[in-house]
Coordinates of C-alpha atoms in Angstrom, one line a residue:
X1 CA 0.0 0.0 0.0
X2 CA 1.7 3.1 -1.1
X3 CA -0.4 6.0 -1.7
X4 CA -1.6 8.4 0.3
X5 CA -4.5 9.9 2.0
X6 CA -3.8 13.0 1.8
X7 CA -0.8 15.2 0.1
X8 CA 1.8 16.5 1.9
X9 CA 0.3 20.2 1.6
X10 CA -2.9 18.7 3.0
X11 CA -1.1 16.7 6.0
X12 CA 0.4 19.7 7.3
X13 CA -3.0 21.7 7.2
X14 CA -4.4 19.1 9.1
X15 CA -1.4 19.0 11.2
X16 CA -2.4 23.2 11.9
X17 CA -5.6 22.4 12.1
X18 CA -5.0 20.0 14.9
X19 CA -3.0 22.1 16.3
X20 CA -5.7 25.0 16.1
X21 CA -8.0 23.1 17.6
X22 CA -6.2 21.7 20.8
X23 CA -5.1 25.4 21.5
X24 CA -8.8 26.6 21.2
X25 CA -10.0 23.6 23.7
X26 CA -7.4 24.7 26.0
X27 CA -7.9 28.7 25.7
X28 CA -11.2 29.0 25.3
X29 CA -12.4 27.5 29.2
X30 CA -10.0 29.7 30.7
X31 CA -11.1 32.6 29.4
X32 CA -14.6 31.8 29.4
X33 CA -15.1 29.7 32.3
X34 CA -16.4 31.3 36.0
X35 CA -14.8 28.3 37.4
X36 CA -12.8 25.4 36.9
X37 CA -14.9 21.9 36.8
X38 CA -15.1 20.1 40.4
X39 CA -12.6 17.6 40.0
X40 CA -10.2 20.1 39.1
X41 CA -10.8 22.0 42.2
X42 CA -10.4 18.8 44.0
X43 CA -7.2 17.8 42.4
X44 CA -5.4 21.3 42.9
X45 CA -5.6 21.0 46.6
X46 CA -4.5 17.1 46.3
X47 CA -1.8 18.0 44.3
X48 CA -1.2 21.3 46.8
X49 CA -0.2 18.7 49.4
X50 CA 2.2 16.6 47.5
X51 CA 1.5 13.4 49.6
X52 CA 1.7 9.8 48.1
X53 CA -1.8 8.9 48.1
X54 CA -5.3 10.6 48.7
X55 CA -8.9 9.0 50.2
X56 CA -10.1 8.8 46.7
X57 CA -7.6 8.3 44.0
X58 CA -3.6 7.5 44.1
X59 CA -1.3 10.5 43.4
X60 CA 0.5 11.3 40.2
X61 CA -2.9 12.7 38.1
X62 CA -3.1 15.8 41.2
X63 CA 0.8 16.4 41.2
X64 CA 0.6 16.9 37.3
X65 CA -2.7 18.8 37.7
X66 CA -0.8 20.7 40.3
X67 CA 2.4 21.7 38.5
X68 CA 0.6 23.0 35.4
X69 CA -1.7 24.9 37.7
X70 CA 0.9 26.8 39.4
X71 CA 3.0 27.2 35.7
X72 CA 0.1 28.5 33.6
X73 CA -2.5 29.4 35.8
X74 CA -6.2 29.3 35.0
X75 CA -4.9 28.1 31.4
X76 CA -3.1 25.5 33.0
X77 CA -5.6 22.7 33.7
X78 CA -7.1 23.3 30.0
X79 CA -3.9 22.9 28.5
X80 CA -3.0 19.4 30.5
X81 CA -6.2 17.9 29.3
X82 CA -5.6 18.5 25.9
X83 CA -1.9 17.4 25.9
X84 CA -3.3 14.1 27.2
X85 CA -5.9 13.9 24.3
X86 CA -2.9 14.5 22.0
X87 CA -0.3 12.7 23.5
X88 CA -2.6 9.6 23.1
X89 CA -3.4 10.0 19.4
X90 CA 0.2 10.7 18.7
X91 CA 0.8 6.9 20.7
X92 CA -1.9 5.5 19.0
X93 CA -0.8 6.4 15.6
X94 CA 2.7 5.2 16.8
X95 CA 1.4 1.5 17.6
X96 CA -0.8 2.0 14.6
X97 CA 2.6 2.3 12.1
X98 CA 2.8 -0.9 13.8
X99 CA 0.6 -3.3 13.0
X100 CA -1.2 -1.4 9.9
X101 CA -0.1 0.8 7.1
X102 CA 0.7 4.6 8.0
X103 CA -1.9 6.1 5.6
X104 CA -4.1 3.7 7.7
X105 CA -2.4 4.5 11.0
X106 CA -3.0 8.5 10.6
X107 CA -6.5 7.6 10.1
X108 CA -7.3 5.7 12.7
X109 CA -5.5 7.9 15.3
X110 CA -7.5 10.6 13.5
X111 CA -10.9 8.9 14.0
X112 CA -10.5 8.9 18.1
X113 CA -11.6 12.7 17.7
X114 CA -14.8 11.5 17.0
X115 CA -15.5 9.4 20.3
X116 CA -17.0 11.1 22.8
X117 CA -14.6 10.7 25.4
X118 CA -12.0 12.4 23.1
X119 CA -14.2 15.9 23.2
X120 CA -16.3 17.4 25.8
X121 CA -14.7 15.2 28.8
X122 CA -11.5 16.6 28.0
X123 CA -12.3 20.0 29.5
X124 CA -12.6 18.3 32.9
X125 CA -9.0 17.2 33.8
X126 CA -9.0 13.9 36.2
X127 CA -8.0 10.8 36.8
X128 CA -9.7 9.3 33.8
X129 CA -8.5 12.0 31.3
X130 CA -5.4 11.1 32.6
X131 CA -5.5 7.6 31.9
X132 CA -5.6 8.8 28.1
X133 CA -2.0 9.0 27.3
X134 CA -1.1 5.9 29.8
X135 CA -3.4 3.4 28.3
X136 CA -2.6 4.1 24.6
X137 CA 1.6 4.4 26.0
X138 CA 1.2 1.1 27.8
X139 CA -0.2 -0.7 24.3
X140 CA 2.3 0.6 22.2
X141 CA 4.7 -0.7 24.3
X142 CA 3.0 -4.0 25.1
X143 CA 3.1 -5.0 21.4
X144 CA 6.9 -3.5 21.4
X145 CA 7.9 -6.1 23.8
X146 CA 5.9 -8.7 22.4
X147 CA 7.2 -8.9 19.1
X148 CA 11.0 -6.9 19.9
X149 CA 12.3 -9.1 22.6
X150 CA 14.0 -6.4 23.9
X151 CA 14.5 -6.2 27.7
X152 CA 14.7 -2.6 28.1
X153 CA 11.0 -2.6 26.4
X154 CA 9.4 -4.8 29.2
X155 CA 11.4 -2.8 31.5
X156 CA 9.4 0.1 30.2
X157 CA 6.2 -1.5 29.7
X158 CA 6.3 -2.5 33.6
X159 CA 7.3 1.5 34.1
X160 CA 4.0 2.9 32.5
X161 CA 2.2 -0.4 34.5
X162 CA 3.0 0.8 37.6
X163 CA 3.3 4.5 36.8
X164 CA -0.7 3.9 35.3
X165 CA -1.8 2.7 38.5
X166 CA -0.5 5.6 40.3
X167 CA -2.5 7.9 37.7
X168 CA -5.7 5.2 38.9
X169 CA -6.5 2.0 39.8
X170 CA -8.4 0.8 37.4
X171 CA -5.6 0.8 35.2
X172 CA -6.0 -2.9 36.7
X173 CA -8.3 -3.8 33.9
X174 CA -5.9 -2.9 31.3
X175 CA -3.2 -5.2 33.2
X176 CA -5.6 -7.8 33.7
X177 CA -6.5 -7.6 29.8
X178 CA -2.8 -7.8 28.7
X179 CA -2.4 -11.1 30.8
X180 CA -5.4 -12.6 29.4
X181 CA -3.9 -11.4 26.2
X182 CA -0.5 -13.6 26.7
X183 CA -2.8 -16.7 28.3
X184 CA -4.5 -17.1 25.4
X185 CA -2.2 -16.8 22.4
X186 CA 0.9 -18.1 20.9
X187 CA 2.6 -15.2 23.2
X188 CA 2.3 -17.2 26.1
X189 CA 5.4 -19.0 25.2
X190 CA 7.7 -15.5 26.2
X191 CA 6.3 -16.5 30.1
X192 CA 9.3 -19.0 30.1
X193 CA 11.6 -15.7 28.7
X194 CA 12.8 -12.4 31.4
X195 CA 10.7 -10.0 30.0
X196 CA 7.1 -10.1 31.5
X197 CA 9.1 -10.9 34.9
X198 CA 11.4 -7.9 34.2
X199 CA 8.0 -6.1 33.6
X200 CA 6.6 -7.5 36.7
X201 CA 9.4 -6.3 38.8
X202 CA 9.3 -2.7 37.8
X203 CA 6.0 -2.3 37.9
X204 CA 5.9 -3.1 41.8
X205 CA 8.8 -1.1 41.8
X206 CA 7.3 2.1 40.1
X207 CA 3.9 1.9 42.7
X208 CA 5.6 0.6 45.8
X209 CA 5.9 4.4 47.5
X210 CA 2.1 4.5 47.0
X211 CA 1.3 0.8 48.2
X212 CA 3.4 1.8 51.4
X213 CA 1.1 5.1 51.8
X214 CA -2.3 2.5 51.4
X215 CA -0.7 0.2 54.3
X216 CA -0.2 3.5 56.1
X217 CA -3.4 5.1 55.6
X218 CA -5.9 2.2 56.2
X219 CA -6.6 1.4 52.3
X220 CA -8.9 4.3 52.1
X221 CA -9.2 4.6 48.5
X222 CA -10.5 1.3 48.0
X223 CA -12.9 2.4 50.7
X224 CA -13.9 5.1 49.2
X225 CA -13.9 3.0 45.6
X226 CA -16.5 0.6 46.8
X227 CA -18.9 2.7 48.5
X228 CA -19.1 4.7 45.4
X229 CA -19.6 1.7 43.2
X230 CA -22.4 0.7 45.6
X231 CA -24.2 3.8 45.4
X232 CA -23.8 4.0 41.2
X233 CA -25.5 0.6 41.3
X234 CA -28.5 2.2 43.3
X235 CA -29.2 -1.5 44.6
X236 CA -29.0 -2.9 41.0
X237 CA -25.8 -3.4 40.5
X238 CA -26.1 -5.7 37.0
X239 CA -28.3 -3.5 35.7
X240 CA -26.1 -0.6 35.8
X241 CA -23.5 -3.2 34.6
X242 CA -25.3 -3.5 30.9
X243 CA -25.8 0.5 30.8
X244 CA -21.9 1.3 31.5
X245 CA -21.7 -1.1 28.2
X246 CA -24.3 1.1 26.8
X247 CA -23.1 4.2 27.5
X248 CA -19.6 2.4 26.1
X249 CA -21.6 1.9 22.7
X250 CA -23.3 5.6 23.1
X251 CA -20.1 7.5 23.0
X252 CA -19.2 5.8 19.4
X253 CA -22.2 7.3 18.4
X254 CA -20.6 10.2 16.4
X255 CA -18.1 8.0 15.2
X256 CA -20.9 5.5 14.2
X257 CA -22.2 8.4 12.2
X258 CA -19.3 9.7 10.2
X259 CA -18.6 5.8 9.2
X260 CA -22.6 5.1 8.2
X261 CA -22.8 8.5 6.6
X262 CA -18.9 7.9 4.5
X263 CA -18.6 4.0 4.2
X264 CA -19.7 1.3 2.3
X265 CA -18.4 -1.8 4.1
X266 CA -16.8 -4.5 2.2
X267 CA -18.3 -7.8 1.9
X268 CA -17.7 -10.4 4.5
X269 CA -16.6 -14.0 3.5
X270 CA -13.5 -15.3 2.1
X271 CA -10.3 -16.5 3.3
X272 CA -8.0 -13.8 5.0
X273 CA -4.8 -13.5 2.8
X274 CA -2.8 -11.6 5.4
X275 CA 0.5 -12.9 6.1
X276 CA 0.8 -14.5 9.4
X277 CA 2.2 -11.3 11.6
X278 CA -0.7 -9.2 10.0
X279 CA -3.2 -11.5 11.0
X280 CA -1.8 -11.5 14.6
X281 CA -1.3 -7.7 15.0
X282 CA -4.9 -7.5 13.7
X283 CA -5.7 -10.1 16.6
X284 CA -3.6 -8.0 19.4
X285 CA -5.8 -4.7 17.9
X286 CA -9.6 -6.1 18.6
X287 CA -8.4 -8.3 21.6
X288 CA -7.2 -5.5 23.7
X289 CA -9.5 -3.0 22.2
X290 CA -12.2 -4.8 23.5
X291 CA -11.2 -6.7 26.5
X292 CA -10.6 -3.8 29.0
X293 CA -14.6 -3.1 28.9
X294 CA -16.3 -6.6 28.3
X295 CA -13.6 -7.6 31.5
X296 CA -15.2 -4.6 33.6
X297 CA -18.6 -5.2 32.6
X298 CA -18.2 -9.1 33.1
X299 CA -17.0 -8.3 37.1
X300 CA -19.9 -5.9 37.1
X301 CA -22.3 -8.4 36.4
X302 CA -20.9 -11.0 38.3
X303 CA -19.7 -9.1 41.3
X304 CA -23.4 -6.5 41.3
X305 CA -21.6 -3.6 41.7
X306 CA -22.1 -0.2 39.9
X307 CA -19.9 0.6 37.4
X308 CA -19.5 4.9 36.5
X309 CA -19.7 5.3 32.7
X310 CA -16.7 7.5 32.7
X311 CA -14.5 4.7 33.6
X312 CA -14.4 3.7 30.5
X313 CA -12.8 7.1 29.4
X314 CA -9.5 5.5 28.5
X315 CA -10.7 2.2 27.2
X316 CA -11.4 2.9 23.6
X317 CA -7.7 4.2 22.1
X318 CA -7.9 1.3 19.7
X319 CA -11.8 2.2 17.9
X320 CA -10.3 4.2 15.4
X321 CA -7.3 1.3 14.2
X322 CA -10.3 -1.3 14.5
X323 CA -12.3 0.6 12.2
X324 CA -9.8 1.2 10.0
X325 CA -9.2 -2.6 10.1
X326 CA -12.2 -3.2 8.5
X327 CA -12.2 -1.2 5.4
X328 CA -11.0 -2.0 1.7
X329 CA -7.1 -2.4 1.7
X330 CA -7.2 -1.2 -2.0
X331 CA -4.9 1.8 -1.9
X332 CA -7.6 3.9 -3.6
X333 CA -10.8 3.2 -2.3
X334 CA -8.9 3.5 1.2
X335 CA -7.8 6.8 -0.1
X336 CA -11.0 8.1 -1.3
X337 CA -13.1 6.7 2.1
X338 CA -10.4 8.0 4.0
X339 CA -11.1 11.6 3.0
X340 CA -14.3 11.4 3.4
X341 CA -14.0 10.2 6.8
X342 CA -11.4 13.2 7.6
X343 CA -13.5 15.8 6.4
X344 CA -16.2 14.2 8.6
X345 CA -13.9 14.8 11.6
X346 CA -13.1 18.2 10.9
X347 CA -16.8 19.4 10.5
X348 CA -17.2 17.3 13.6
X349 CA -14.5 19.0 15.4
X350 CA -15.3 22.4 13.8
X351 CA -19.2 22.5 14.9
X352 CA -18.2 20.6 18.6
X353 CA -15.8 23.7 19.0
X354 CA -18.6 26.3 18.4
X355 CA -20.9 24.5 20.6
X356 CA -18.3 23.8 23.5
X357 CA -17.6 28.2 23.5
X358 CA -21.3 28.6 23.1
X359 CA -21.8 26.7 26.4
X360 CA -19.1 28.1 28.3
X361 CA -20.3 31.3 27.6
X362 CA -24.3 31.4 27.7
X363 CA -25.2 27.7 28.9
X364 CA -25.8 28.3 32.1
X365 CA -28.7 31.3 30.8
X366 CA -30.1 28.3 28.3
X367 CA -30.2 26.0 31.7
X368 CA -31.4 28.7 33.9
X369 CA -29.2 27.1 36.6
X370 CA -25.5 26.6 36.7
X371 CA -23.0 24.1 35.9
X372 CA -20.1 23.5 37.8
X373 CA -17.6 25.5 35.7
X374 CA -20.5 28.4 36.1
X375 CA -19.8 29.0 40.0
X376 CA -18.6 32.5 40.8
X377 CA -15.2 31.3 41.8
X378 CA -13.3 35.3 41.9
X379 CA -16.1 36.6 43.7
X380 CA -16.3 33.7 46.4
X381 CA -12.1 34.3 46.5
X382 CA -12.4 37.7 46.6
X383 CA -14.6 37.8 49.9
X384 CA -12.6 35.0 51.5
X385 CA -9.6 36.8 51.4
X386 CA -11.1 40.3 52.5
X387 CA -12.9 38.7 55.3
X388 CA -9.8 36.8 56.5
X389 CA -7.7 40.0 56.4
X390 CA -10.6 41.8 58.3
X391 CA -10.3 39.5 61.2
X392 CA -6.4 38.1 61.2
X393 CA -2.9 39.4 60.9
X394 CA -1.6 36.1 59.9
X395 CA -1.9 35.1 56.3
X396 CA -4.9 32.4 55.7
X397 CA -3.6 28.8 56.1
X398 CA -6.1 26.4 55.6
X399 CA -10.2 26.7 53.8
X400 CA -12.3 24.2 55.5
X401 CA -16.0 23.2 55.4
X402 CA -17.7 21.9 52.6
X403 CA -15.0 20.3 50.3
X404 CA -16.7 22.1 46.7
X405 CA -16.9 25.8 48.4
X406 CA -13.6 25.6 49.9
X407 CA -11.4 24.3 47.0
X408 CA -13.0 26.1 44.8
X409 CA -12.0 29.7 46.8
X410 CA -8.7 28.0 47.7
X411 CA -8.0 27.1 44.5
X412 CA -8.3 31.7 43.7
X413 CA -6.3 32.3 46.2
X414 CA -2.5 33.6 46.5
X415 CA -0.3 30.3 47.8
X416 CA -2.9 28.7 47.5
X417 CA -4.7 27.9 51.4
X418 CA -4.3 23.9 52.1
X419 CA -8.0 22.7 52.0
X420 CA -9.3 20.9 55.2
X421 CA -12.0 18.3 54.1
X422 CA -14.8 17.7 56.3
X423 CA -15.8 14.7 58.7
X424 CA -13.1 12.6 58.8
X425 CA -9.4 14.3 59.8
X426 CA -7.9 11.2 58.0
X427 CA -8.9 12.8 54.2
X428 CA -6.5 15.8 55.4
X429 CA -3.7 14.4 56.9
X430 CA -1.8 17.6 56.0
X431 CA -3.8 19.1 58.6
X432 CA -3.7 18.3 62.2
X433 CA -4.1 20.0 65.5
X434 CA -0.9 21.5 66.3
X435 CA -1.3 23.3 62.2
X436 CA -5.0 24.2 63.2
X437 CA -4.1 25.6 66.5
X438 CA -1.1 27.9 65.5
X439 CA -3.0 29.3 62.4
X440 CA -6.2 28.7 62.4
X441 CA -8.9 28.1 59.3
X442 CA -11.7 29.8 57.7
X443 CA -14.8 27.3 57.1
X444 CA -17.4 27.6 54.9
X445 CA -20.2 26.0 53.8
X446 CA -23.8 26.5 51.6
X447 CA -26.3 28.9 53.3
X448 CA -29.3 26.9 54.9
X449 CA -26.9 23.8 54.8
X450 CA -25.7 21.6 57.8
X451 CA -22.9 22.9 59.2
X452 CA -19.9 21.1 58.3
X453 CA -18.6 18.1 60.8
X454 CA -14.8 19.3 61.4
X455 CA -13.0 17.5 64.5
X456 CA -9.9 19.1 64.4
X457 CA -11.2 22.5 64.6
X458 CA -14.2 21.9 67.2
X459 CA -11.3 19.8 69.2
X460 CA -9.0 23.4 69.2
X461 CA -8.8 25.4 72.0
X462 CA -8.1 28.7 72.7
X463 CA -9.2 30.4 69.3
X464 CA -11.2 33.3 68.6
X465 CA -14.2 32.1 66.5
X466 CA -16.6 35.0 64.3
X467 CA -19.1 33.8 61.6
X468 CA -21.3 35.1 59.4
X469 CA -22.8 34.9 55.9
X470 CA -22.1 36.4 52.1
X471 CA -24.5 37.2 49.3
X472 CA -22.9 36.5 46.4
X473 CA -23.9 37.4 43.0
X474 CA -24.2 35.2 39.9
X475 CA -21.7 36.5 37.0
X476 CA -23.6 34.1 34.4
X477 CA -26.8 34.6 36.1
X478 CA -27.6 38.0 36.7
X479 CA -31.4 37.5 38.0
X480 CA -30.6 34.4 39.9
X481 CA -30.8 34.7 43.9
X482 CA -27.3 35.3 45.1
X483 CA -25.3 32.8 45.9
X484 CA -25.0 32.5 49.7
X485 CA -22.5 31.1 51.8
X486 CA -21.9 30.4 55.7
X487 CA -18.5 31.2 56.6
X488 CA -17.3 31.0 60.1
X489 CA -13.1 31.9 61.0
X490 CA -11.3 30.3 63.7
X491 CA -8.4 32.9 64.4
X492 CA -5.4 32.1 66.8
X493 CA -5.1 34.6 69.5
X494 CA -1.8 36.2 67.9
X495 CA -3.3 36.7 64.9
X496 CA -6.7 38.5 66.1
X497 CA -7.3 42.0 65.2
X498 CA -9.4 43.7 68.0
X499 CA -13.0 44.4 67.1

């Protein structure tokens, strides 16, 4: 196969346009958004406190979040998200060069932009964004190993394991998936080789800081892991098993489109006169493109517990190269489909970018209620930091209270303030009472809510405690009720300005 989808002049406009688009997906939130997404907010303050594990999630996707936070600012959590959406396609089209042709590689990296989970989700930077890049890294270097023999690749490929399940757990499935992979084929034979020990070894190697914090810290993320899956089942656990397989199926849908709308599928039937390597790249392709979600939706329906739909964000790098797998290897009907499908994308990309900045900017009047990335985030900064400085000499420490309200002021705030989460002193072990006592913390919490549970404060002695309440305006909602929020400051005696 040797010509083309595109020309060269062509490439490298789509190469611009790419790069358009990413840089639009990262500028456009930050300079339209009120305030960053909720598990942004949470991840800043994680990543603030630069500890080896948190109660919900292991480390390294916060620390990233973190760093890119305090480099480029409000811009910076946009930007990570869409380096992770790009960094995978540029690793996907690297195993596709792999095990298909590179016109065909370059499309089916190209086609990922048209599952959901590539688009929208990607404003929200987490733990299963960040799986993006790690999933399609760990593939490309699975098949590396399996067909190079090289040591130093299963040394990597046991790097990203372990390296992936500090980014999140479920990372598991992949694992789990790649060893079913090697079971079940004629690559269970390199089990009697070094490598998948070698891999073995450095994965535990690579997590072993974080599996000494879980000994430490009483496994609370696994905890907190199946008391969320309990509550996503809502009591029926298998049903909500078949709708994360759904959903799976649902966020192909504009993919399904673009291929129903451009293709005409070839005929089955026939012997397959791929050589023998083809056919078995082709195998390693659909097995692990697959596997990761039937494997998670099997232990869901086995096991009755909830599954989220979202953790199947990172699960579908390979759609595109399967896709691809399946059209006419003719060089020019491939050629001629593949254009069509790639100017599919681009109006798919083009009109998803005009609705995504149309959101951002007047969604929350279309609503008539706001989203999370709708909150008024400088306003509720703003009058922390002015009541703080009315009350204390001593810079602000700590935000406590309600975990949304106070990362999302911390999170505006110069240094920024550690957050204190509420209930349970072990989800802030940053914080403890000798901290609390010597400086102090301002709490807050929703107006007319419950006032927050927080031990270490109610335990302190000794400090000067004033509350009160803000009325905050809505930026995107002009003729909503304000915004109010119960604040109440715990101010060490050194600190106290007189009344």
């Amino acid at each position: 196969m040797t010509e083309s989808i595109l020309t060269r002049r062509q490439a490298l406009a789509g190469l611009a346009g790419l790069l358009a688009y990413f840089s639009l997906w990262a500028a456009l939130p930050a300079a339209l958004a009120a305030s960053f997404p909720l598990d942004v907010v949470e991840g800043i303050y994680w990543g603030h406190e630069w500890q080896w594990g948190y109660y919900k999630h292991p480390p390294l996707s916060s620390w990233l979040l973190y760093v890119f936070f305090r480099c480029f600012g409000a811009l910076g959590p946009y930007l990570l998200g869409q380096l992770c959406v790009a960094l995978a396609l540029w690793l996907t089209w690297r195993l596709g060069r792999r095990v298909l042709e590179p016109p065909q590689a370059a499309l089916g990296s190209a086609l990922l932009l048209a599952v959901f989970y590539y688009t929208l989700p990607s404003l929200e930077f987490n733990h299963n964004l960040a799986q993006l890049p790690v999933w399609a890294g760990f593939l490309w270097a699975f098949h590396v190993a399996l067909t190079e023999r090289n040591p130093a690749f299963w040394l990597l490929l046991g790097a990203l394991a372990g390296l992936g399940l500090m980014v999140k757990y479920s990372v598991a499935v992949l694992l789990a998936a790649a060893g079913l992979f090697m079971l079940a084929t004629p690559a269970r034979r390199l089990l009697r080789t070094p490598g998948p020990w070698l891999a073995l070894a450095a994965a535990a190697l690579a997590f072993s800081p974080h599996a000494l914090w879980l000994a430490q810290h009483e496994w609370l993320p696994f905890v907190y892991a199946h008391e969320r899956a309990l509550e996503a089942g809502h009591g029926g656990g298998r049903g909500s098993a078949l709708n994360f397989l759904g959903a799976q199926a649902a966020s192909h849908a504009p993919l399904a489109l673009l291929t129903r709308a451009r293709l005409r599928w070839p005929a089955a039937g026939g012997a397959d006169s791929r050589p023998r390597r083809a056919r078995e790249d082709l195998l390693f392709v659909w097995f692990m493109g697959l596997a990761p979600a039937l494997l998670l939706t099997l232990a869901g329906l086995a096991l009755g517990v909830g599954l989220h739909d979202q953790w199947g964000m990172p699960m579908w790098g390979l759609s595109g190269l399967m896709l691809v797998s399946l059209l006419p290897r003719d060089p020019q009907a491939l050629a001629r489909q593949g254009r069509r499908l790639l100017a599919g994308v681009a109006v798919w990309l083009a009109a998803l970018t005009a609705a995504m900045a149309a959101l951002l900017a007047w969604g929350a009047q279309w609503r008539g209620k706001p989203s999370r990335m709708d909150w008024p985030q400088a306003a509720l900064a703003q009058a922390v930091q002015a009541q703080w400085q009315a009350l204390s000499r001593c810079p602000l420490d700590s935000v406590s209270g309600d975990g949304w309200l106070s990362g999302l002021a911390a999170s505006a705030l110069p240094g920024p303030p550690s957050v204190m989460v509420e209930d349970d002193p072990a989800y802030s072990p940053w914080m403890n009472a000798r901290r609390v006592q010597r400086c102090g913390s301002l709490m807050l919490w929703p107006g007319g809510g419950k006032t927050p549970s927080a031990p270490l404060l109610e335990e302190a002695r000794g400090l000067a405690v004033r509350e009160g309440q803000w009325q905050l305006p809505w930026g995107k909602l002009p003729g909503r009720e304000p915004l109010r929020v119960r604040w109440r400051a715990y101010i060490p005696p050194a600190c106290l300005k007189q009344d």
